CSV table of C-alpha atoms in Angstrom, one decimal:
chain,number,residue,atom,x,y,z
A,198,UNK,CA,132.2,173.0,177.8
A,199,UNK,CA,134.0,169.7,178.5
A,200,UNK,CA,136.9,168.9,175.9
A,201,UNK,CA,136.3,165.7,176.2
A,202,UNK,CA,133.8,165.0,173.0
A,203,UNK,CA,130.4,164.3,173.5
A,204,UNK,CA,127.7,163.3,171.2
A,205,UNK,CA,124.5,161.5,171.1
A,206,UNK,CA,121.0,160.3,169.8
A,207,UNK,CA,117.9,161.3,170.8
A,208,UNK,CA,115.2,159.0,169.8
A,209,UNK,CA,111.4,159.9,170.3
A,210,UNK,CA,109.6,156.4,171.6
A,211,UNK,CA,107.2,157.4,168.8
A,212,UNK,CA,107.9,154.0,166.7
A,213,UNK,CA,110.7,151.4,165.5
A,214,UNK,CA,113.8,151.6,164.7
A,215,UNK,CA,113.5,153.6,161.0
A,216,UNK,CA,116.5,153.8,158.4
A,217,UNK,CA,117.2,157.5,158.4
A,218,UNK,CA,117.5,157.7,162.7
A,219,UNK,CA,119.7,154.4,162.2
A,220,UNK,CA,121.8,156.5,160.2
A,221,UNK,CA,122.0,159.5,162.4
A,222,UNK,CA,122.8,156.7,165.5
A,223,UNK,CA,125.6,154.9,163.5
A,224,UNK,CA,127.1,158.4,162.4
A,225,UNK,CA,126.9,159.8,165.7
A,226,UNK,CA,128.9,156.4,167.2
A,227,UNK,CA,131.4,156.4,165.4
A,228,UNK,CA,132.6,159.6,165.3
A,229,UNK,CA,132.8,159.9,169.3
A,230,UNK,CA,134.4,156.6,168.9
A,231,UNK,CA,136.8,157.3,166.4
A,232,UNK,CA,137.9,160.7,169.2
A,233,UNK,CA,138.1,158.5,172.0
A,234,UNK,CA,135.1,160.2,173.7
A,235,UNK,CA,131.1,159.0,175.1
A,236,UNK,CA,128.5,158.2,172.9
A,237,UNK,CA,124.5,159.4,175.0
A,238,UNK,CA,121.5,157.9,174.1
A,239,UNK,CA,119.1,160.0,175.5
A,240,UNK,CA,114.9,159.5,175.3
A,241,UNK,CA,113.2,163.0,174.0
A,242,UNK,CA,109.4,161.3,175.3
A,243,UNK,CA,107.5,164.2,175.9
A,244,UNK,CA,105.2,163.6,172.6
A,245,UNK,CA,102.9,162.2,174.9
A,246,UNK,CA,100.1,161.8,172.9
A,247,UNK,CA,102.6,160.0,170.2
A,248,UNK,CA,105.0,157.3,172.1
A,249,UNK,CA,103.6,153.8,171.5
A,250,UNK,CA,103.8,150.7,174.3
A,251,UNK,CA,107.2,149.4,173.4
A,252,UNK,CA,108.8,151.9,171.7
A,253,UNK,CA,111.6,152.6,174.0
A,254,UNK,CA,113.0,148.9,173.9
A,255,UNK,CA,112.4,148.8,170.1
A,256,UNK,CA,115.0,150.9,169.8
A,257,UNK,CA,117.9,150.5,172.2
A,258,UNK,CA,117.2,146.6,171.0
A,259,UNK,CA,117.8,147.5,167.4
A,260,UNK,CA,120.9,149.7,168.0
A,261,UNK,CA,122.2,146.4,170.2
A,262,UNK,CA,121.3,144.0,167.3
A,263,UNK,CA,123.5,146.3,165.3
A,264,UNK,CA,126.0,146.5,167.4
A,265,UNK,CA,125.9,149.6,168.0
A,266,UNK,CA,127.4,150.5,172.0
A,267,UNK,CA,126.5,153.3,174.5
A,268,UNK,CA,128.0,154.6,177.2
A,269,UNK,CA,125.1,156.7,178.5
A,270,UNK,CA,121.3,155.9,178.6
A,271,UNK,CA,118.2,155.0,180.7
A,272,UNK,CA,119.9,151.7,181.1
A,273,UNK,CA,123.3,152.4,181.6
A,274,UNK,CA,123.4,155.7,184.3
A,275,UNK,CA,125.9,158.1,183.7
A,276,UNK,CA,126.8,161.7,186.0
A,277,UNK,CA,124.6,163.2,183.6
A,278,UNK,CA,120.9,161.7,183.7
A,279,UNK,CA,118.0,161.5,184.0
A,280,UNK,CA,117.9,160.5,180.6
A,281,UNK,CA,114.6,160.5,179.5
A,282,UNK,CA,112.7,163.4,178.9
A,283,UNK,CA,109.9,163.4,181.8
A,284,UNK,CA,112.0,162.5,184.2
A,285,UNK,CA,113.2,165.9,183.8
A,286,UNK,CA,110.7,168.9,183.5
A,287,UNK,CA,111.3,170.4,187.0
A,288,UNK,CA,115.2,171.5,185.3
A,289,UNK,CA,113.3,172.7,182.5
A,290,UNK,CA,111.0,174.2,184.7
A,291,UNK,CA,114.4,175.9,186.3
A,292,UNK,CA,115.1,177.9,183.3
A,293,UNK,CA,111.7,178.2,182.2
A,294,UNK,CA,111.4,180.5,185.6
A,295,UNK,CA,114.7,182.6,185.1
A,296,UNK,CA,113.5,183.5,181.5
A,297,UNK,CA,110.5,184.6,182.7
A,298,UNK,CA,112.0,187.0,185.5
A,299,UNK,CA,114.4,187.9,182.4
A,300,UNK,CA,111.2,189.0,180.4
A,301,UNK,CA,113.5,187.4,177.5
A,302,UNK,CA,109.9,184.5,177.5
A,303,UNK,CA,106.1,185.1,178.0
A,304,UNK,CA,102.4,184.0,178.4
A,305,UNK,CA,100.8,183.6,175.1
A,306,UNK,CA,97.3,183.3,175.4
A,307,UNK,CA,96.3,183.1,171.7
A,308,UNK,CA,93.9,180.2,171.1
A,309,UNK,CA,94.5,177.8,168.5
A,310,UNK,CA,91.8,179.5,166.7
A,311,UNK,CA,92.6,182.8,166.5
A,312,UNK,CA,96.6,181.4,165.4
A,313,UNK,CA,95.0,179.4,162.5
A,314,UNK,CA,93.6,182.5,161.7
A,315,UNK,CA,96.7,184.9,161.6
A,316,UNK,CA,98.1,182.2,159.5
A,317,UNK,CA,95.8,182.2,156.7
A,318,UNK,CA,94.9,186.3,156.9
A,319,UNK,CA,99.4,185.7,156.1
A,320,UNK,CA,99.2,183.9,153.5
A,321,UNK,CA,96.6,185.7,152.1
A,322,UNK,CA,99.2,187.9,152.1
A,323,UNK,CA,101.9,186.3,150.1
A,324,UNK,CA,103.7,187.1,153.6
A,325,UNK,CA,105.3,183.7,155.4
A,326,UNK,CA,103.2,182.8,158.6
A,327,UNK,CA,104.9,183.3,162.1
A,328,UNK,CA,103.5,185.0,165.4
A,329,UNK,CA,102.9,188.2,165.3
A,330,UNK,CA,104.2,188.4,168.8
A,331,UNK,CA,100.9,190.0,169.9
A,332,UNK,CA,100.8,188.6,173.4
A,333,UNK,CA,104.3,189.6,174.0
A,334,UNK,CA,103.4,193.5,175.6
A,335,UNK,CA,99.8,192.5,177.6
A,336,UNK,CA,98.9,194.6,180.6
A,337,UNK,CA,98.7,192.9,183.7
A,338,UNK,CA,95.2,193.5,183.1
A,339,UNK,CA,95.2,191.4,179.8
A,340,UNK,CA,96.5,188.2,181.2
A,341,UNK,CA,94.0,188.5,184.2
A,342,UNK,CA,91.2,189.1,181.6
A,343,UNK,CA,92.5,186.1,179.9
A,344,UNK,CA,92.8,184.2,183.2
A,345,UNK,CA,89.3,185.1,184.2
A,346,UNK,CA,88.2,183.6,180.5
A,347,UNK,CA,89.9,179.9,181.6
A,348,UNK,CA,92.7,180.0,179.3
A,349,UNK,CA,96.0,178.2,180.2
A,350,UNK,CA,99.0,179.9,178.7
A,351,UNK,CA,101.9,178.7,176.5
A,352,UNK,CA,105.1,180.1,176.8
A,353,UNK,CA,107.1,182.1,173.9
A,354,UNK,CA,110.5,183.2,173.3
A,355,UNK,CA,111.6,186.5,172.7
A,356,UNK,CA,113.2,186.4,169.5
A,357,UNK,CA,115.9,189.5,169.2
A,358,UNK,CA,114.8,191.9,166.1
A,359,UNK,CA,117.5,192.5,163.1
A,360,UNK,CA,119.1,189.9,164.1
A,361,UNK,CA,121.2,187.7,161.5
A,362,UNK,CA,122.9,183.5,163.1
A,363,UNK,CA,125.4,182.1,161.7
A,364,UNK,CA,127.0,178.9,162.3
A,365,UNK,CA,129.6,176.6,160.6
A,366,UNK,CA,127.7,173.4,159.5
A,367,UNK,CA,130.4,169.9,159.3
A,368,UNK,CA,128.6,169.1,156.0
A,369,UNK,CA,127.3,172.2,154.3
A,370,UNK,CA,129.5,174.7,155.4
A,371,UNK,CA,128.7,178.3,156.6
A,372,UNK,CA,124.8,178.8,157.5
A,373,UNK,CA,122.7,182.0,157.9
A,374,UNK,CA,119.2,182.7,159.2
A,375,UNK,CA,117.8,186.5,159.4
A,376,UNK,CA,115.7,186.7,163.4
A,377,UNK,CA,113.8,189.1,161.3
A,378,UNK,CA,112.2,186.1,159.6
A,379,UNK,CA,110.8,183.4,162.6
A,380,UNK,CA,108.1,184.6,165.2
A,381,UNK,CA,108.5,184.3,169.0
A,382,UNK,CA,108.1,180.4,169.1
A,383,UNK,CA,107.0,178.0,171.6
A,384,UNK,CA,109.3,176.9,174.3
A,385,UNK,CA,106.4,175.4,176.8
A,386,UNK,CA,103.4,174.0,175.3
A,387,UNK,CA,99.4,174.5,177.2
A,388,UNK,CA,100.5,171.4,179.1
A,389,UNK,CA,103.7,172.2,180.4
A,390,UNK,CA,106.1,170.2,178.1
A,391,UNK,CA,108.8,171.9,177.1
A,392,UNK,CA,109.2,172.2,173.5
A,393,UNK,CA,111.7,170.0,171.7
A,394,UNK,CA,113.6,173.2,170.2
A,395,UNK,CA,113.8,174.0,173.8
A,396,UNK,CA,114.0,170.9,175.7
A,397,UNK,CA,117.4,169.7,173.8
A,398,UNK,CA,120.0,172.4,174.2
A,399,UNK,CA,119.2,172.5,177.9
A,400,UNK,CA,119.7,168.9,177.7
A,401,UNK,CA,123.0,169.6,175.6
A,402,UNK,CA,124.2,171.5,177.5
A,403,UNK,CA,123.8,170.0,180.8
A,404,UNK,CA,124.7,166.5,179.2
A,405,UNK,CA,128.1,168.2,177.7
A,406,UNK,CA,127.5,167.5,173.7
A,407,UNK,CA,130.4,168.8,172.0
A,408,UNK,CA,128.9,167.8,168.2
A,409,UNK,CA,125.5,167.0,167.1
A,410,UNK,CA,125.1,165.1,163.4
A,411,UNK,CA,121.6,164.9,162.8
A,412,UNK,CA,119.4,165.0,159.2
A,413,UNK,CA,119.4,168.2,157.1
A,414,UNK,CA,115.6,168.6,157.7
A,415,UNK,CA,116.6,170.2,161.0
A,416,UNK,CA,118.5,173.3,159.4
A,417,UNK,CA,115.1,175.4,160.5
A,418,UNK,CA,115.6,174.5,163.8
A,419,UNK,CA,119.6,175.5,164.7
A,420,UNK,CA,118.6,179.2,164.4
A,421,UNK,CA,115.5,178.9,167.0
A,422,UNK,CA,118.6,176.5,169.4
A,423,UNK,CA,121.0,179.1,168.8
A,424,UNK,CA,119.0,181.6,170.0
A,425,UNK,CA,118.8,179.4,173.3
A,426,UNK,CA,122.4,178.9,173.8
A,427,UNK,CA,123.2,182.5,173.5
A,428,UNK,CA,119.8,183.8,175.9
A,429,UNK,CA,121.9,182.0,178.7
A,430,UNK,CA,125.2,181.8,177.8
A,431,UNK,CA,126.3,178.6,177.2
A,432,UNK,CA,128.4,177.5,174.0
A,433,UNK,CA,126.5,176.0,171.4
A,434,UNK,CA,128.1,172.1,170.0
A,435,UNK,CA,128.8,172.1,166.2
A,436,UNK,CA,126.8,170.9,164.0
A,437,UNK,CA,126.8,168.9,161.5
A,438,UNK,CA,123.6,168.2,158.9
A,439,UNK,CA,123.1,165.2,156.9
A,440,UNK,CA,121.2,164.8,153.5
A,441,UNK,CA,118.5,163.1,152.7
A,442,UNK,CA,118.0,159.7,151.8
A,443,UNK,CA,116.1,159.3,148.7
A,444,UNK,CA,115.1,155.9,146.8
A,445,UNK,CA,116.1,154.4,143.8
A,446,UNK,CA,113.9,156.9,142.2
A,447,UNK,CA,115.1,159.8,143.5
A,448,UNK,CA,112.7,160.4,145.8
A,449,UNK,CA,112.8,161.7,149.7
A,450,UNK,CA,112.5,158.0,151.6
A,451,UNK,CA,109.0,158.5,153.5
A,452,UNK,CA,107.7,156.4,155.8
A,453,UNK,CA,104.6,155.8,153.2
A,454,UNK,CA,107.7,154.4,150.7
A,455,UNK,CA,106.7,150.5,149.9
A,456,UNK,CA,109.2,150.0,147.4
A,457,UNK,CA,112.0,149.9,150.3
A,458,UNK,CA,111.7,148.5,153.5
A,459,UNK,CA,112.0,151.0,156.1
A,460,UNK,CA,112.4,149.7,159.5
A,461,UNK,CA,115.7,147.7,160.9
A,462,UNK,CA,113.2,145.3,162.6
A,463,UNK,CA,111.9,143.7,159.9
A,464,UNK,CA,115.5,143.5,158.2
A,465,UNK,CA,116.5,141.3,161.7
A,466,UNK,CA,112.7,139.8,161.2
A,467,UNK,CA,113.6,138.3,157.1
A,468,UNK,CA,117.1,137.2,158.5
A,469,UNK,CA,119.3,140.1,157.5
A,470,UNK,CA,123.1,139.8,159.2
A,471,UNK,CA,123.5,142.9,161.6
A,472,UNK,CA,127.5,142.8,160.7
A,473,UNK,CA,126.0,143.6,156.6
A,474,UNK,CA,123.2,146.3,157.9
A,475,UNK,CA,126.1,148.5,159.4
A,476,UNK,CA,128.4,148.7,156.9
A,477,UNK,CA,125.4,149.5,153.9
A,478,UNK,CA,123.9,152.6,156.4
A,479,UNK,CA,127.4,153.3,157.2
A,480,UNK,CA,128.1,153.7,153.3
A,481,UNK,CA,124.6,155.9,153.0
A,482,UNK,CA,126.1,160.1,152.8
A,483,UNK,CA,129.6,158.7,153.9
A,484,UNK,CA,132.2,157.2,151.6
A,485,UNK,CA,135.4,155.9,152.9
A,486,UNK,CA,139.2,157.1,151.1
A,487,UNK,CA,139.2,154.0,148.2
A,488,UNK,CA,136.9,151.8,146.6
A,489,UNK,CA,137.0,149.1,148.7
A,490,UNK,CA,133.3,148.6,150.5
A,491,UNK,CA,133.1,146.1,152.8
A,492,UNK,CA,134.5,146.6,156.5
A,493,UNK,CA,134.1,145.7,160.0
A,494,UNK,CA,132.8,148.1,162.6
A,495,UNK,CA,136.3,148.5,164.2
A,496,UNK,CA,137.7,150.1,161.3
A,497,UNK,CA,135.0,152.1,160.7
A,498,UNK,CA,135.5,153.9,164.0
A,499,UNK,CA,139.4,154.1,163.1
A,500,UNK,CA,138.6,156.2,159.8
A,501,UNK,CA,135.4,157.7,160.2
A,502,UNK,CA,136.2,161.4,159.6
A,503,UNK,CA,132.7,163.7,159.2
A,504,UNK,CA,134.2,165.9,156.7
A,505,UNK,CA,133.9,162.4,154.4
A,506,UNK,CA,130.2,162.8,155.0
A,507,UNK,CA,128.7,163.6,151.5
A,508,UNK,CA,127.0,166.5,150.5
A,509,UNK,CA,124.8,164.8,148.0
A,510,UNK,CA,121.4,162.7,148.9
A,511,UNK,CA,122.4,159.1,149.5
A,512,UNK,CA,120.6,156.3,147.6
A,513,UNK,CA,119.0,153.6,149.4
A,514,UNK,CA,120.2,150.9,147.1
A,515,UNK,CA,118.4,147.3,148.0
A,516,UNK,CA,120.1,145.7,145.1
A,517,UNK,CA,123.4,146.6,146.4
A,518,UNK,CA,122.3,145.5,150.2
A,519,UNK,CA,121.5,141.9,149.0
A,520,UNK,CA,124.8,142.1,147.4
A,521,UNK,CA,126.5,142.9,150.4
A,522,UNK,CA,124.3,140.8,153.0
A,523,UNK,CA,126.0,137.6,150.6
A,524,UNK,CA,129.1,138.5,150.8
A,525,UNK,CA,129.2,138.4,154.8
A,526,UNK,CA,126.6,135.1,154.0
A,527,UNK,CA,129.1,133.3,152.4
A,528,UNK,CA,131.8,133.8,155.4
A,529,UNK,CA,129.5,133.3,158.0
A,530,UNK,CA,129.5,129.5,159.8
A,531,UNK,CA,126.8,127.0,158.3
A,532,UNK,CA,125.3,127.0,161.7
A,533,UNK,CA,124.5,130.7,162.0
A,534,UNK,CA,123.4,130.2,158.3
A,535,UNK,CA,121.2,127.6,159.4
A,536,UNK,CA,120.1,130.1,162.4
A,537,UNK,CA,118.9,132.4,160.0
A,538,UNK,CA,117.0,130.7,157.5
A,539,UNK,CA,114.8,127.5,159.4
A,540,UNK,CA,112.1,130.0,161.3
A,541,UNK,CA,111.1,131.0,157.5
A,542,UNK,CA,111.0,127.6,156.8
A,543,UNK,CA,108.7,126.8,159.8
A,544,UNK,CA,107.3,130.2,158.8
A,545,UNK,CA,106.3,128.5,155.4
A,546,UNK,CA,104.6,125.2,157.0
A,547,UNK,CA,108.5,123.2,154.8
A,548,UNK,CA,109.8,121.9,158.4
A,549,UNK,CA,108.4,121.4,161.9
A,550,UNK,CA,110.2,123.0,165.2
A,551,UNK,CA,111.8,119.4,165.2
A,552,UNK,CA,113.2,119.0,162.2
A,553,UNK,CA,115.1,122.2,162.8
A,554,UNK,CA,118.7,119.9,163.9
A,555,UNK,CA,118.5,117.2,161.6
A,556,UNK,CA,121.3,116.5,159.5
A,557,UNK,CA,118.6,116.9,156.2
A,558,UNK,CA,117.6,120.5,156.8
A,559,UNK,CA,121.6,121.6,157.8
A,560,UNK,CA,122.1,120.0,154.2
A,561,UNK,CA,119.5,121.7,152.6
A,562,UNK,CA,120.5,125.1,153.6
A,563,UNK,CA,124.0,124.6,153.0
A,564,UNK,CA,122.9,123.8,149.2
A,565,UNK,CA,121.9,127.1,148.8
A,566,UNK,CA,124.4,128.9,151.7
A,567,UNK,CA,126.9,130.8,148.9
A,568,UNK,CA,123.6,132.1,147.0
A,569,UNK,CA,121.3,133.2,150.0
A,570,UNK,CA,121.2,136.9,150.1
A,571,UNK,CA,119.3,136.8,153.3
A,572,UNK,CA,117.8,133.8,155.7
A,573,UNK,CA,114.3,134.0,154.1
A,574,UNK,CA,115.2,133.8,150.7
A,575,UNK,CA,115.5,130.1,152.2
A,576,UNK,CA,111.8,129.0,151.3
A,577,UNK,CA,111.8,130.3,147.6
A,578,UNK,CA,115.0,129.3,146.9
A,579,UNK,CA,114.0,125.9,147.8
A,580,UNK,CA,110.9,125.0,147.1
A,581,UNK,CA,111.3,122.4,144.7
A,582,UNK,CA,112.3,120.2,147.8
A,583,UNK,CA,108.5,120.1,149.2
A,584,UNK,CA,106.9,120.2,146.2
A,585,UNK,CA,105.1,116.5,144.5
A,586,UNK,CA,104.1,117.7,141.8
A,587,UNK,CA,106.5,120.3,139.3
A,588,UNK,CA,106.0,121.6,136.6
A,589,UNK,CA,108.0,122.1,133.0
A,590,UNK,CA,108.8,125.4,131.5
A,591,UNK,CA,109.0,126.1,127.7
A,592,UNK,CA,112.7,125.7,128.3
A,593,UNK,CA,113.0,123.3,130.5
A,594,UNK,CA,110.3,121.1,128.4
A,595,UNK,CA,112.5,121.5,125.4
A,596,UNK,CA,115.3,119.6,127.4
A,597,UNK,CA,113.0,116.6,127.9
A,598,UNK,CA,112.0,116.5,124.3
A,599,UNK,CA,115.5,115.9,122.9
A,600,UNK,CA,116.0,112.5,121.1
A,601,UNK,CA,118.3,110.3,124.0
A,602,UNK,CA,116.2,111.7,127.0
A,603,UNK,CA,114.2,108.7,127.0
A,604,UNK,CA,116.9,106.3,127.4
A,605,UNK,CA,119.0,108.4,129.9
A,606,UNK,CA,116.0,108.8,132.5
A,607,UNK,CA,115.3,104.6,131.9
A,608,UNK,CA,119.0,104.0,132.5
A,609,UNK,CA,119.2,106.7,134.9
A,610,UNK,CA,115.7,105.6,137.3
A,611,UNK,CA,117.7,102.3,137.0
A,612,UNK,CA,120.6,103.1,138.5
A,613,UNK,CA,118.6,105.6,140.9
A,614,UNK,CA,116.8,102.4,142.4
A,615,UNK,CA,119.6,100.3,142.3
A,616,UNK,CA,121.4,102.5,145.4
A,617,UNK,CA,120.8,101.8,149.0
A,618,UNK,CA,122.3,104.5,150.9
A,619,UNK,CA,121.0,107.8,148.8
A,620,UNK,CA,123.9,109.9,149.5
A,621,UNK,CA,125.3,112.5,147.3
A,622,UNK,CA,128.4,110.3,146.9
A,623,UNK,CA,126.5,107.5,145.3
A,624,UNK,CA,124.3,109.8,142.9
A,625,UNK,CA,127.4,111.1,141.4
A,626,UNK,CA,128.4,107.3,141.1
A,627,UNK,CA,125.1,106.3,139.4
A,628,UNK,CA,125.1,109.6,136.8
A,629,UNK,CA,128.9,109.0,136.1
A,630,UNK,CA,127.1,105.1,135.1
A,631,UNK,CA,124.7,106.7,132.9
A,632,UNK,CA,127.5,108.1,130.8
A,633,UNK,CA,128.9,105.0,130.5
A,634,UNK,CA,126.1,103.1,129.3
A,635,UNK,CA,124.2,105.5,127.6
A,636,UNK,CA,127.4,107.1,126.0
A,637,UNK,CA,125.8,110.5,126.5
A,638,UNK,CA,127.9,113.2,128.2
A,639,UNK,CA,127.9,116.9,129.4
A,640,UNK,CA,124.9,118.5,129.0
A,641,UNK,CA,123.3,115.8,126.9
A,642,UNK,CA,123.6,114.1,130.3
A,643,UNK,CA,123.7,116.4,133.2
A,644,UNK,CA,120.5,118.6,131.8
A,645,UNK,CA,118.0,116.2,131.7
A,646,UNK,CA,118.7,114.5,134.7
A,647,UNK,CA,118.5,118.3,136.5
A,648,UNK,CA,115.6,119.2,134.6
A,649,UNK,CA,113.5,115.8,135.7
A,650,UNK,CA,114.7,115.7,139.2
A,651,UNK,CA,114.3,119.4,139.7
A,652,UNK,CA,112.2,121.1,137.2
A,653,UNK,CA,115.2,124.0,136.6
A,654,UNK,CA,117.7,124.2,134.2
A,655,UNK,CA,120.2,125.9,136.3
A,656,UNK,CA,120.8,125.0,140.2
A,657,UNK,CA,122.6,124.2,142.8
A,658,UNK,CA,125.3,120.8,143.1
A,659,UNK,CA,123.0,118.3,141.3
A,660,UNK,CA,124.5,115.3,143.2
A,661,UNK,CA,123.5,117.2,146.5
A,662,UNK,CA,120.3,118.5,145.1
A,663,UNK,CA,119.5,115.0,144.3
A,664,UNK,CA,120.3,113.1,147.8
A,665,UNK,CA,118.2,115.7,149.5
A,666,UNK,CA,115.0,115.0,147.4
A,667,UNK,CA,115.4,111.2,148.2
A,668,UNK,CA,114.6,108.3,146.4
A,669,UNK,CA,111.0,107.9,146.4
A,670,UNK,CA,110.5,111.6,145.2
A,671,UNK,CA,113.3,111.6,142.8
A,672,UNK,CA,112.3,107.7,141.4
A,673,UNK,CA,108.8,109.1,141.1
A,674,UNK,CA,109.9,111.9,139.1
A,675,UNK,CA,111.8,111.2,136.5
A,676,UNK,CA,108.9,107.9,136.0
A,677,UNK,CA,106.6,110.6,135.5
A,678,UNK,CA,108.9,111.7,132.5
A,679,UNK,CA,109.5,108.9,130.9
A,680,UNK,CA,105.8,108.1,130.9
């Protein structure tokens, strides 16, 4: 095996890029780059029935959006291709022929009904379901009889008996399996397509993969893969099995869990920043030295150490993600924030395509720049600018009921109507004039003006907000309060 460190991410094009798979890709990428090695993307597309149109493109596009770069894949040929499993079937066939000739693999003619009956009988006896191996020693006559029936065989690997398979996991330490607890497993399905546990070994060996970081649900696959490595006399890569990602209730993150947005494309569509998503996912089950949590991609590459992978489940904290994205949003140029927000304002019917580049829209987004957690939030945050009528909640109404309000509103209305160029500076000057004329200041002055014009007791910079509302709308709202 090559001394150069090589890691891979091997998605199936059966769906879009999920949070769990993203973490797998990310950690393999970081480890490879930290070691000055190669990161490969291999498409495992042999589950033909579950593959979806656009599945490959979706995976690659979302990885690129996050900032993950690869050295070899279907779109970046290297010396170890093809990088799509359905284009490697002749390679698998060569090794299958060898195993059959050596009689360490055999044809299994069992039907699905027979296998299911066998499993049910084992469960009734309190046994762990496994294949009994009844096709392992068929005579030539028995095989011919099954063929005559029209049965199409699968190919099973003959699991060695009385053997222990042990490996040192990069996360969990030493793990052992007893071969007697495993039945002979299928390596080639009846349609001639190799199974995952078989194809992945051949691919990883031929592509000289040195390390494999993956989810802990793959631990049970490891002994089967070690058997394949052993029978061919190949060196296995180092395995590391990452702990589960759980939701805030400490339940395993499943694709049916609606408490957490599951797919990277959804975050991109909501106006999250790829740098923030990269940062957040890096901390799902891995921790840096120290208390700092905000890092660049280059910093993560420099400090990534698999020894710091957590042994405890990683909690997907949605509030922390919003906080982290907000930290990144505040540092962005206004142009980029506007770009993230405007599609959502258009979709909500708040602005037209033609209005995107206007100073008014830029001013609106700028007003909430520091507050935004992600682009789509602009719709809810800026609602007050798109209402013809506003209603006042109990807290707001209490402000408007204060005794000084009629005078403050009357004077402010006259000041507003006198403004020719309705800028924030002009609005600020008008408020100052109200203070001078009425003697009111502080909350007694600003709070009634804020509530009357925006309907809110708390909000963004008041002169800027009033300026963006416009003279006509502000006048109408004040007149409504005055009655």
